[in-house]
């Protein structure tokens, strides 16, 4: 018996994928972002499921994430979005992973390593158009595009940029980034280079900026059922994929004036029946939810009382007299007609659903269901 677990609904994942493709022209394909263990959902199963649903390309952040997918039998192209270090090149190539080159200084080492490789080795170039993170600057680009090193055996398969503010209220910054990206594409065109893959759009840009779709889009959060679009934008009808559940481990009543958890931050104003739940911040349930969060028991919200511990939380079930040890508790997901989304949890602690989802700890098993 596993008291604390996440369920991952693959039918909801398929629904979200079809919402995404609904925004795209037939020539534009999905590069599914499955980094950070597919935003906490389990990268191996998510990637295999999406591959069966027609997704042909995947992106992860790190070399290790790419190797994990290869070792799990994923044969599709896998792009490593994060920084590449010289020491990683041998493993990168051994697992046929596609690097994103964000800094020209890696190119000589890549080209040297590729010499032993039988076929042309494909890379993507990333340009920084305003994210201020990884990427070649527009000034560096001409020299890189002219470099003989990028003709053979290295081959530029794709070029990309990342949008900093696609979910911002104002679209002006994104439009400036897209303008800079077009200027970069012009540099490519002037050199007679043809790049099969051009990709820019994250989830928010898929919805808001059709002009950012190009040949591939890179959705992450929307696949998992959430978005961070401003209220002024008509949002897609996504379905959250992950539910987080636990089981009541103990029930007890403390007297008026009794305290709960470390540092006595909760003092009972009445005799209080508390349920002890075996989940804590080590499972990714943030300590900032102390005296602030809610769970669902019998389809009703029960408040978290006291500080969230490493492995346990306590909730007030005084108003739910029939609850029993062993009952299922929902921390994220639906129970009866009530639901708590990762976005609601995020809102309570001043973060975004991304952080809530990918923070779910490795000791929480993920169970997959199709409904
Ligand atoms: C380079 C890159 N592309 C795409 C994505 C996916 O973004 P989102 O989850 O907002 O769709 C990310 C995620 O942070 C990213 O870093």
mmCIF file of C-alpha atoms and ligand atoms in Angstrom:
data_model
loop_
_atom_site.group_PDB
_atom_site.id
_atom_site.type_symbol
_atom_site.label_atom_id
_atom_site.label_comp_id
_atom_site.label_asym_id
_atom_site.label_seq_id
_atom_site.Cartn_x
_atom_site.Cartn_y
_atom_site.Cartn_z
ATOM 1 C CA UNK A 1 0.000 0.000 0.000
ATOM 2 C CA UNK A 2 1.333 3.440 -0.949
ATOM 3 C CA UNK A 3 -0.285 6.182 1.146
ATOM 4 C CA UNK A 4 1.080 9.181 -0.772
ATOM 5 C CA UNK A 5 1.144 9.177 -4.557
ATOM 6 C CA UNK A 6 0.478 11.151 -7.706
ATOM 7 C CA UNK A 7 -1.858 9.967 -10.414
ATOM 8 C CA UNK A 8 -1.116 11.079 -13.937
ATOM 9 C CA UNK A 9 -4.040 10.980 -16.324
ATOM 10 C CA UNK A 10 -2.854 10.167 -19.833
ATOM 11 C CA UNK A 11 -6.267 10.866 -21.337
ATOM 12 C CA UNK A 12 -6.009 14.445 -20.069
ATOM 13 C CA UNK A 13 -2.516 14.638 -21.582
ATOM 14 C CA UNK A 14 -3.916 13.575 -24.977
ATOM 15 C CA UNK A 15 -6.685 16.149 -24.632
ATOM 16 C CA UNK A 16 -4.160 18.921 -23.931
ATOM 17 C CA UNK A 17 -2.015 17.860 -26.874
ATOM 18 C CA UNK A 18 -5.023 18.110 -29.155
ATOM 19 C CA UNK A 19 -5.821 21.578 -27.726
ATOM 20 C CA UNK A 20 -2.282 22.603 -28.662
ATOM 21 C CA UNK A 21 -2.362 21.152 -32.171
ATOM 22 C CA UNK A 22 -5.709 22.913 -32.653
ATOM 23 C CA UNK A 23 -3.794 26.212 -32.719
ATOM 24 C CA UNK A 24 -1.269 25.017 -35.310
ATOM 25 C CA UNK A 25 -1.249 24.823 -39.076
ATOM 26 C CA UNK A 26 -0.680 21.293 -40.411
ATOM 27 C CA UNK A 27 2.956 22.066 -41.290
ATOM 28 C CA UNK A 28 3.819 23.120 -37.727
ATOM 29 C CA UNK A 29 4.805 20.295 -35.401
ATOM 30 C CA UNK A 30 5.135 19.848 -31.649
ATOM 31 C CA UNK A 31 8.481 19.596 -29.870
ATOM 32 C CA UNK A 32 7.219 18.417 -26.483
ATOM 33 C CA UNK A 33 9.075 19.870 -23.511
ATOM 34 C CA UNK A 34 9.552 17.038 -21.032
ATOM 35 C CA UNK A 35 12.341 18.520 -18.925
ATOM 36 C CA UNK A 36 12.295 18.377 -15.126
ATOM 37 C CA UNK A 37 10.804 14.881 -15.246
ATOM 38 C CA UNK A 38 8.079 16.188 -17.569
ATOM 39 C CA UNK A 39 7.262 18.951 -15.094
ATOM 40 C CA UNK A 40 7.000 16.341 -12.363
ATOM 41 C CA UNK A 41 4.752 13.963 -14.297
ATOM 42 C CA UNK A 42 7.385 11.323 -15.116
ATOM 43 C CA UNK A 43 9.354 11.990 -18.300
ATOM 44 C CA UNK A 44 9.659 8.408 -19.509
ATOM 45 C CA UNK A 45 5.939 7.605 -19.549
ATOM 46 C CA UNK A 46 4.922 11.069 -20.713
ATOM 47 C CA UNK A 47 7.379 11.002 -23.628
ATOM 48 C CA UNK A 48 6.422 7.473 -24.695
ATOM 49 C CA UNK A 49 2.724 8.355 -24.475
ATOM 50 C CA UNK A 50 3.160 11.534 -26.507
ATOM 51 C CA UNK A 51 5.247 9.633 -29.066
ATOM 52 C CA UNK A 52 2.362 7.188 -29.527
ATOM 53 C CA UNK A 53 0.091 10.182 -30.023
ATOM 54 C CA UNK A 54 2.227 11.429 -32.894
ATOM 55 C CA UNK A 55 4.747 13.759 -31.233
ATOM 56 C CA UNK A 56 8.009 13.318 -33.138
ATOM 57 C CA UNK A 57 10.445 15.416 -31.114
ATOM 58 C CA UNK A 58 11.227 16.036 -27.470
ATOM 59 C CA UNK A 59 13.186 18.601 -25.483
ATOM 60 C CA UNK A 60 14.832 18.281 -22.070
ATOM 61 C CA UNK A 61 17.042 20.622 -20.085
ATOM 62 C CA UNK A 62 20.079 18.483 -19.352
ATOM 63 C CA UNK A 63 22.227 15.741 -20.795
ATOM 64 C CA UNK A 64 21.198 13.354 -18.015
ATOM 65 C CA UNK A 65 17.533 13.894 -18.751
ATOM 66 C CA UNK A 66 18.193 13.056 -22.397
ATOM 67 C CA UNK A 67 20.163 9.936 -21.503
ATOM 68 C CA UNK A 68 17.348 8.765 -19.229
ATOM 69 C CA UNK A 69 14.892 8.947 -22.124
ATOM 70 C CA UNK A 70 17.266 7.185 -24.530
ATOM 71 C CA UNK A 71 17.920 4.431 -22.014
ATOM 72 C CA UNK A 72 14.153 4.037 -21.630
ATOM 73 C CA UNK A 73 13.924 3.297 -25.347
ATOM 74 C CA UNK A 74 12.772 6.621 -26.778
ATOM 75 C CA UNK A 75 14.136 6.709 -30.332
ATOM 76 C CA UNK A 76 12.807 10.136 -31.384
ATOM 77 C CA UNK A 77 15.137 13.137 -31.672
ATOM 78 C CA UNK A 78 15.810 14.681 -28.240
ATOM 79 C CA UNK A 79 17.007 18.259 -27.979
ATOM 80 C CA UNK A 80 19.059 19.326 -24.965
ATOM 81 C CA UNK A 81 17.935 22.890 -24.261
ATOM 82 C CA UNK A 82 20.399 23.626 -21.474
ATOM 83 C CA UNK A 83 24.050 24.621 -21.595
ATOM 84 C CA UNK A 84 26.455 22.086 -23.050
ATOM 85 C CA UNK A 85 29.860 21.526 -21.431
ATOM 86 C CA UNK A 86 32.835 20.190 -23.334
ATOM 87 C CA UNK A 87 33.138 17.242 -20.967
ATOM 88 C CA UNK A 88 29.613 16.129 -21.940
ATOM 89 C CA UNK A 89 30.158 15.837 -25.673
ATOM 90 C CA UNK A 90 31.182 12.172 -25.695
ATOM 91 C CA UNK A 91 28.039 11.106 -23.822
ATOM 92 C CA UNK A 92 25.877 13.436 -25.878
ATOM 93 C CA UNK A 93 26.985 11.774 -29.079
ATOM 94 C CA UNK A 94 26.949 8.264 -27.684
ATOM 95 C CA UNK A 95 23.238 8.744 -26.997
ATOM 96 C CA UNK A 96 22.471 10.576 -30.259
ATOM 97 C CA UNK A 97 21.209 13.658 -28.446
ATOM 98 C CA UNK A 98 20.882 16.972 -30.263
ATOM 99 C CA UNK A 99 22.641 19.908 -28.596
ATOM 100 C CA UNK A 100 21.458 23.483 -28.593
ATOM 101 C CA UNK A 101 24.523 25.638 -29.170
ATOM 102 C CA UNK A 102 24.173 28.867 -27.246
ATOM 103 C CA UNK A 103 27.841 29.776 -27.117
ATOM 104 C CA UNK A 104 30.185 29.548 -30.115
ATOM 105 C CA UNK A 105 33.097 28.525 -27.900
ATOM 106 C CA UNK A 106 31.807 24.939 -27.783
ATOM 107 C CA UNK A 107 31.876 24.553 -31.579
ATOM 108 C CA UNK A 108 35.543 23.528 -32.095
ATOM 109 C CA UNK A 109 35.200 20.775 -29.480
ATOM 110 C CA UNK A 110 31.927 19.608 -31.014
ATOM 111 C CA UNK A 111 33.399 19.598 -34.504
ATOM 112 C CA UNK A 112 36.432 17.644 -33.319
ATOM 113 C CA UNK A 113 34.296 15.029 -31.607
ATOM 114 C CA UNK A 114 32.038 14.725 -34.618
ATOM 115 C CA UNK A 115 34.897 13.796 -36.926
ATOM 116 C CA UNK A 116 34.724 10.258 -35.633
ATOM 117 C CA UNK A 117 30.993 10.213 -36.221
ATOM 118 C CA UNK A 118 29.782 8.545 -39.433
ATOM 119 C CA UNK A 119 26.944 10.913 -40.478
ATOM 120 C CA UNK A 120 26.502 14.675 -40.274
ATOM 121 C CA UNK A 121 25.726 15.573 -36.679
ATOM 122 C CA UNK A 122 22.826 17.926 -36.221
ATOM 123 C CA UNK A 123 22.808 20.857 -33.854
ATOM 124 C CA UNK A 124 20.428 23.721 -33.154
ATOM 125 C CA UNK A 125 21.549 27.312 -32.636
ATOM 126 C CA UNK A 126 19.931 29.472 -30.005
ATOM 127 C CA UNK A 127 19.906 33.231 -30.313
ATOM 128 C CA UNK A 128 19.126 35.543 -27.458
ATOM 129 C CA UNK A 129 16.543 38.048 -28.618
ATOM 130 C CA UNK A 130 15.688 39.419 -25.176
ATOM 131 C CA UNK A 131 15.427 36.602 -22.658
ATOM 132 C CA UNK A 132 18.863 37.550 -21.319
ATOM 133 C CA UNK A 133 19.691 33.947 -20.580
ATOM 134 C CA UNK A 134 21.409 31.418 -22.867
ATOM 135 C CA UNK A 135 21.968 32.287 -26.492
ATOM 136 C CA UNK A 136 24.198 33.764 -29.139
ATOM 137 C CA UNK A 137 23.968 37.503 -29.353
ATOM 138 C CA UNK A 138 22.869 39.066 -32.616
ATOM 139 C CA UNK A 139 26.410 40.490 -32.970
ATOM 140 C CA UNK A 140 28.047 37.097 -32.715
ATOM 141 C CA UNK A 141 25.703 35.444 -35.136
ATOM 142 C CA UNK A 142 27.120 36.444 -38.560
ATOM 143 C CA UNK A 143 30.561 35.041 -37.739
ATOM 144 C CA UNK A 144 29.039 31.823 -36.450
ATOM 145 C CA UNK A 145 26.858 31.419 -39.515
ATOM 146 C CA UNK A 146 29.893 31.948 -41.748
ATOM 147 C CA UNK A 147 32.090 29.511 -39.853
ATOM 148 C CA UNK A 148 33.227 26.635 -42.004
ATOM 149 C CA UNK A 149 32.957 24.464 -38.907
ATOM 150 C CA UNK A 150 29.161 24.618 -39.316
ATOM 151 C CA UNK A 151 29.110 23.177 -42.819
ATOM 152 C CA UNK A 152 30.260 19.620 -42.234
ATOM 153 C CA UNK A 153 30.250 17.256 -40.402
ATOM 154 C CA UNK A 154 28.271 19.490 -38.047
ATOM 155 C CA UNK A 155 24.995 20.538 -39.560
ATOM 156 C CA UNK A 156 22.640 23.261 -38.350
ATOM 157 C CA UNK A 157 19.275 21.561 -38.253
ATOM 158 C CA UNK A 158 17.422 24.231 -36.336
ATOM 159 C CA UNK A 159 17.477 27.707 -34.970
ATOM 160 C CA UNK A 160 15.540 28.945 -31.985
ATOM 161 C CA UNK A 161 14.989 31.678 -29.477
ATOM 162 C CA UNK A 162 13.082 31.814 -26.204
ATOM 163 C CA UNK A 163 10.414 34.378 -25.362
ATOM 164 C CA UNK A 164 10.668 36.143 -22.038
ATOM 165 C CA UNK A 165 7.194 37.622 -21.766
ATOM 166 C CA UNK A 166 4.788 35.650 -23.937
ATOM 167 C CA UNK A 167 2.402 35.436 -20.981
ATOM 168 C CA UNK A 168 2.780 39.097 -20.038
ATOM 169 C CA UNK A 169 -0.136 41.506 -20.191
ATOM 170 C CA UNK A 170 1.538 43.635 -22.854
ATOM 171 C CA UNK A 171 2.680 42.020 -26.097
ATOM 172 C CA UNK A 172 5.191 44.734 -27.081
ATOM 173 C CA UNK A 173 8.276 42.957 -25.708
ATOM 174 C CA UNK A 174 7.379 39.718 -27.480
ATOM 175 C CA UNK A 175 6.838 41.595 -30.718
ATOM 176 C CA UNK A 176 10.312 43.129 -30.344
ATOM 177 C CA UNK A 177 11.803 39.674 -29.768
ATOM 178 C CA UNK A 178 10.031 38.337 -32.844
ATOM 179 C CA UNK A 179 11.352 41.294 -34.867
ATOM 180 C CA UNK A 180 14.912 40.507 -33.767
ATOM 181 C CA UNK A 181 14.398 36.836 -34.586
ATOM 182 C CA UNK A 182 13.215 37.726 -38.091
ATOM 183 C CA UNK A 183 16.333 39.839 -38.567
ATOM 184 C CA UNK A 184 18.371 36.804 -37.587
ATOM 185 C CA UNK A 185 16.457 34.606 -40.047
ATOM 186 C CA UNK A 186 17.259 37.125 -42.750
ATOM 187 C CA UNK A 187 20.972 36.656 -41.972
ATOM 188 C CA UNK A 188 20.462 32.929 -42.452
ATOM 189 C CA UNK A 189 18.579 33.421 -45.706
ATOM 190 C CA UNK A 190 21.223 35.808 -47.074
ATOM 191 C CA UNK A 191 23.788 33.065 -46.688
ATOM 192 C CA UNK A 192 21.662 30.619 -48.650
ATOM 193 C CA UNK A 193 21.387 28.348 -45.603
ATOM 194 C CA UNK A 194 18.196 26.374 -45.272
ATOM 195 C CA UNK A 195 17.270 25.327 -41.784
ATOM 196 C CA UNK A 196 14.534 22.726 -41.589
ATOM 197 C CA UNK A 197 13.527 23.583 -38.021
ATOM 198 C CA UNK A 198 12.739 27.028 -36.687
ATOM 199 C CA UNK A 199 11.193 27.217 -33.227
ATOM 200 C CA UNK A 200 10.254 29.959 -30.823
ATOM 201 C CA UNK A 201 6.855 29.476 -29.205
ATOM 202 C CA UNK A 202 6.319 28.223 -25.684
ATOM 203 C CA UNK A 203 2.788 27.481 -24.432
ATOM 204 C CA UNK A 204 1.686 31.089 -24.080
ATOM 205 C CA UNK A 205 3.003 32.036 -27.512
ATOM 206 C CA UNK A 206 1.199 29.094 -29.098
ATOM 207 C CA UNK A 207 -2.066 30.676 -27.962
ATOM 208 C CA UNK A 208 -1.214 34.351 -28.403
ATOM 209 C CA UNK A 209 1.325 34.702 -31.194
ATOM 210 C CA UNK A 210 0.523 32.588 -34.271
ATOM 211 C CA UNK A 211 3.328 34.475 -36.035
ATOM 212 C CA UNK A 212 5.733 32.748 -33.607
ATOM 213 C CA UNK A 213 4.746 29.230 -34.663
ATOM 214 C CA UNK A 214 7.283 28.704 -37.505
ATOM 215 C CA UNK A 215 7.934 24.991 -38.144
ATOM 216 C CA UNK A 216 7.905 23.729 -34.539
ATOM 217 C CA UNK A 217 6.455 24.874 -31.223
ATOM 218 C CA UNK A 218 7.787 23.995 -27.764
ATOM 219 C CA UNK A 219 4.876 23.543 -25.359
ATOM 220 C CA UNK A 220 5.522 22.542 -21.778
ATOM 221 C CA UNK A 221 3.001 23.684 -19.207
ATOM 222 C CA UNK A 222 -0.030 23.436 -21.499
ATOM 223 C CA UNK A 223 0.620 19.747 -22.087
ATOM 224 C CA UNK A 224 0.218 19.271 -18.362
ATOM 225 C CA UNK A 225 -3.044 21.209 -18.195
ATOM 226 C CA UNK A 226 -2.105 24.703 -17.025
ATOM 227 C CA UNK A 227 -1.298 28.092 -18.459
ATOM 228 C CA UNK A 228 -0.220 31.475 -17.142
ATOM 229 C CA UNK A 229 -1.990 33.578 -19.764
ATOM 230 C CA UNK A 230 -3.283 36.982 -18.729
ATOM 231 C CA UNK A 231 -7.016 37.174 -18.032
ATOM 232 C CA UNK A 232 -7.538 39.238 -21.199
ATOM 233 C CA UNK A 233 -6.598 36.248 -23.394
ATOM 234 C CA UNK A 234 -9.121 33.530 -24.147
ATOM 235 C CA UNK A 235 -7.588 30.457 -22.547
ATOM 236 C CA UNK A 236 -7.804 26.931 -23.936
ATOM 237 C CA UNK A 237 -9.940 24.355 -22.078
ATOM 238 C CA UNK A 238 -7.069 22.327 -20.677
ATOM 239 C CA UNK A 239 -7.340 19.417 -18.259
ATOM 240 C CA UNK A 240 -4.870 19.134 -15.369
ATOM 241 C CA UNK A 241 -2.984 15.878 -15.781
ATOM 242 C CA UNK A 242 -1.614 15.314 -12.276
ATOM 243 C CA UNK A 243 -3.391 14.704 -8.991
ATOM 244 C CA UNK A 244 -1.556 14.492 -5.688
ATOM 245 C CA UNK A 245 -3.110 12.322 -3.026
ATOM 246 C CA UNK A 246 -2.396 10.975 0.412
ATOM 247 C CA UNK A 247 -4.168 8.936 3.081
ATOM 248 C CA UNK A 248 -5.238 9.823 6.621
ATOM 249 C CA UNK A 249 -2.699 8.213 8.962
ATOM 250 C CA UNK A 250 -4.061 9.285 12.344
ATOM 251 C CA UNK A 251 -7.030 11.161 13.817
ATOM 252 C CA UNK A 252 -6.967 12.809 17.197
ATOM 253 C CA UNK A 253 -8.679 15.563 19.091
ATOM 254 C CA UNK A 254 -6.721 18.280 20.837
ATOM 255 C CA UNK A 255 -8.270 20.496 23.512
ATOM 256 C CA UNK A 256 -8.933 24.212 23.203
ATOM 257 C CA UNK A 257 -5.566 25.936 23.668
ATOM 258 C CA UNK A 258 -3.654 22.896 22.360
ATOM 259 C CA UNK A 259 -1.030 23.514 19.679
ATOM 260 C CA UNK A 260 -0.114 21.766 16.453
ATOM 261 C CA UNK A 261 3.308 21.179 14.864
ATOM 262 C CA UNK A 262 6.673 22.900 15.341
ATOM 263 C CA UNK A 263 6.849 26.292 17.003
ATOM 264 C CA UNK A 264 3.193 26.215 18.100
ATOM 265 C CA UNK A 265 1.982 28.386 15.207
ATOM 266 C CA UNK A 266 -1.520 26.903 15.430
ATOM 267 C CA UNK A 267 -3.374 27.254 18.715
ATOM 268 C CA UNK A 268 -6.790 25.549 18.864
ATOM 269 C CA UNK A 269 -9.644 27.967 19.513
ATOM 270 C CA UNK A 270 -11.975 25.032 20.173
ATOM 271 C CA UNK A 271 -11.513 21.323 20.782
ATOM 272 C CA UNK A 272 -10.098 20.416 17.374
ATOM 273 C CA UNK A 273 -10.090 17.115 15.542
ATOM 274 C CA UNK A 274 -6.957 16.859 13.489
ATOM 275 C CA UNK A 275 -6.005 14.448 10.736
ATOM 276 C CA UNK A 276 -2.317 13.639 10.338
ATOM 277 C CA UNK A 277 -1.301 13.156 6.689
ATOM 278 C CA UNK A 278 1.947 11.479 5.577
ATOM 279 C CA UNK A 279 3.161 14.109 3.132
ATOM 280 C CA UNK A 280 5.464 17.048 3.752
ATOM 281 C CA UNK A 281 7.907 19.445 2.217
ATOM 282 C CA UNK A 282 10.262 16.590 1.355
ATOM 283 C CA UNK A 283 7.538 15.474 -1.054
ATOM 284 C CA UNK A 284 7.390 18.943 -2.575
ATOM 285 C CA UNK A 285 4.453 20.153 -0.514
ATOM 286 C CA UNK A 286 5.759 23.617 0.272
ATOM 287 C CA UNK A 287 6.324 24.711 3.850
ATOM 288 C CA UNK A 288 4.843 28.038 2.787
ATOM 289 C CA UNK A 289 1.464 26.292 2.795
ATOM 290 C CA UNK A 290 1.673 26.167 6.605
ATOM 291 C CA UNK A 291 -1.570 27.546 8.095
ATOM 292 C CA UNK A 292 -2.524 28.578 4.559
ATOM 293 C CA UNK A 293 -3.213 25.604 2.282
ATOM 294 C CA UNK A 294 -6.218 23.331 1.932
ATOM 295 C CA UNK A 295 -6.796 19.673 1.118
ATOM 296 C CA UNK A 296 -9.944 17.868 0.011
ATOM 297 C CA UNK A 297 -11.463 15.235 2.266
ATOM 298 C CA UNK A 298 -14.896 13.820 1.460
ATOM 299 C CA UNK A 299 -15.111 16.441 -1.284
ATOM 300 C CA UNK A 300 -14.764 19.265 1.267
ATOM 301 C CA UNK A 301 -11.913 21.685 1.905
ATOM 302 C CA UNK A 302 -10.029 21.125 5.147
ATOM 303 C CA UNK A 303 -7.410 23.710 6.189
ATOM 304 C CA UNK A 304 -3.788 22.917 6.929
ATOM 305 C CA UNK A 305 -2.996 23.837 10.516
ATOM 306 C CA UNK A 306 0.462 24.390 11.939
ATOM 307 C CA UNK A 307 3.751 24.250 10.103
ATOM 308 C CA UNK A 308 4.195 21.795 7.241
ATOM 309 C CA UNK A 309 6.798 19.254 8.437
ATOM 310 C CA UNK A 310 9.299 17.362 6.307
ATOM 311 C CA UNK A 311 7.108 14.250 6.113
ATOM 312 C CA UNK A 312 3.720 15.201 7.586
ATOM 313 C CA UNK A 313 1.030 17.815 7.637
ATOM 314 C CA UNK A 314 -1.977 18.230 9.891
ATOM 315 C CA UNK A 315 -5.435 19.375 8.804
ATOM 316 C CA UNK A 316 -8.491 20.443 10.758
ATOM 317 C CA UNK A 317 -11.339 17.939 10.274
ATOM 318 C CA UNK A 318 -13.493 19.079 13.188
ATOM 319 C CA UNK A 319 -16.331 19.867 10.790
ATOM 320 C CA UNK A 320 -16.070 16.479 9.074
ATOM 321 C CA UNK A 321 -17.064 14.127 11.905
ATOM 322 C CA UNK A 322 -17.348 10.967 9.812
ATOM 323 C CA UNK A 323 -13.764 10.906 8.455
ATOM 324 C CA UNK A 324 -11.829 7.704 9.081
ATOM 325 C CA UNK A 325 -8.198 6.664 9.162
ATOM 326 C CA UNK A 326 -7.337 5.354 5.685
ATOM 327 C CA UNK A 327 -9.514 7.829 3.794
ATOM 328 C CA UNK A 328 -8.089 9.394 0.662
ATOM 329 C CA UNK A 329 -7.066 13.043 0.778
ATOM 330 C CA UNK A 330 -6.555 15.131 -2.357
ATOM 331 C CA UNK A 331 -3.942 17.892 -2.234
ATOM 332 C CA UNK A 332 -4.021 18.656 -5.953
ATOM 333 C CA UNK A 333 -6.867 17.404 -8.109
ATOM 334 C CA UNK A 334 -10.572 16.797 -7.965
ATOM 335 C CA UNK A 335 -12.675 15.178 -5.266
ATOM 336 C CA UNK A 336 -16.412 15.157 -5.732
ATOM 337 C CA UNK A 337 -17.351 18.541 -7.127
ATOM 338 C CA UNK A 338 -14.420 20.371 -5.502
ATOM 339 C CA UNK A 339 -10.974 20.726 -6.962
ATOM 340 C CA UNK A 340 -7.645 22.274 -6.070
ATOM 341 C CA UNK A 341 -5.398 23.095 -9.005
ATOM 342 C CA UNK A 342 -1.625 23.408 -8.972
ATOM 343 C CA UNK A 343 -2.305 27.005 -10.004
ATOM 344 C CA UNK A 344 -4.369 27.606 -6.857
ATOM 345 C CA UNK A 345 -1.629 26.113 -4.684
ATOM 346 C CA UNK A 346 0.899 28.261 -6.537
ATOM 347 C CA UNK A 347 -1.197 31.369 -5.970
ATOM 348 C CA UNK A 348 -1.282 30.734 -2.239
ATOM 349 C CA UNK A 349 2.483 30.743 -1.991
ATOM 350 C CA UNK A 350 3.334 33.350 -4.586
ATOM 351 C CA UNK A 351 4.696 31.102 -7.295
ATOM 352 C CA UNK A 352 3.628 29.547 -10.601
ATOM 353 C CA UNK A 353 2.121 26.114 -11.275
ATOM 354 C CA UNK A 354 5.389 25.045 -12.935
ATOM 355 C CA UNK A 355 7.209 25.176 -9.585
ATOM 356 C CA UNK A 356 4.462 23.341 -7.724
ATOM 357 C CA UNK A 357 4.376 20.527 -10.305
ATOM 358 C CA UNK A 358 8.076 20.012 -10.869
ATOM 359 C CA UNK A 359 8.715 20.293 -7.140
ATOM 360 C CA UNK A 360 6.777 17.109 -6.366
ATOM 361 C CA UNK A 361 9.399 14.932 -4.789
ATOM 362 C CA UNK A 362 11.048 11.807 -6.131
ATOM 363 C CA UNK A 363 9.724 9.658 -3.286
ATOM 364 C CA UNK A 364 6.129 10.255 -4.451
ATOM 365 C CA UNK A 365 5.351 7.420 -6.879
ATOM 366 C CA UNK A 366 3.537 8.353 -10.077
ATOM 367 C CA UNK A 367 0.711 6.042 -11.149
ATOM 368 C CA UNK A 368 -0.616 6.328 -14.670
ATOM 369 C CA UNK A 369 -4.266 6.042 -15.618
ATOM 370 C CA UNK A 370 -6.349 6.499 -18.723
ATOM 371 C CA UNK A 371 -9.988 7.373 -18.262
HETATM 372 C C1 LIG B 1 13.659 26.949 -23.992
HETATM 373 C C2 LIG B 1 12.279 26.574 -23.541
HETATM 374 N N1 LIG B 1 11.333 26.333 -24.447
HETATM 375 C C3 LIG B 1 10.066 25.999 -24.082
HETATM 376 C C4 LIG B 1 9.708 25.890 -22.758
HETATM 377 C C5 LIG B 1 8.285 25.532 -22.397
HETATM 378 O O1 LIG B 1 7.645 26.607 -21.797
HETATM 379 P P1 LIG B 1 6.140 26.496 -21.281
HETATM 380 O O2 LIG B 1 6.143 25.465 -20.212
HETATM 381 O O3 LIG B 1 5.816 27.842 -20.781
HETATM 382 O O4 LIG B 1 5.327 26.061 -22.456
HETATM 383 C C6 LIG B 1 10.660 26.145 -21.785
HETATM 384 C C7 LIG B 1 10.294 26.063 -20.364
HETATM 385 O O5 LIG B 1 10.678 26.773 -19.510
HETATM 386 C C8 LIG B 1 11.978 26.486 -22.181
HETATM 387 O O6 LIG B 1 12.938 26.738 -21.268
#
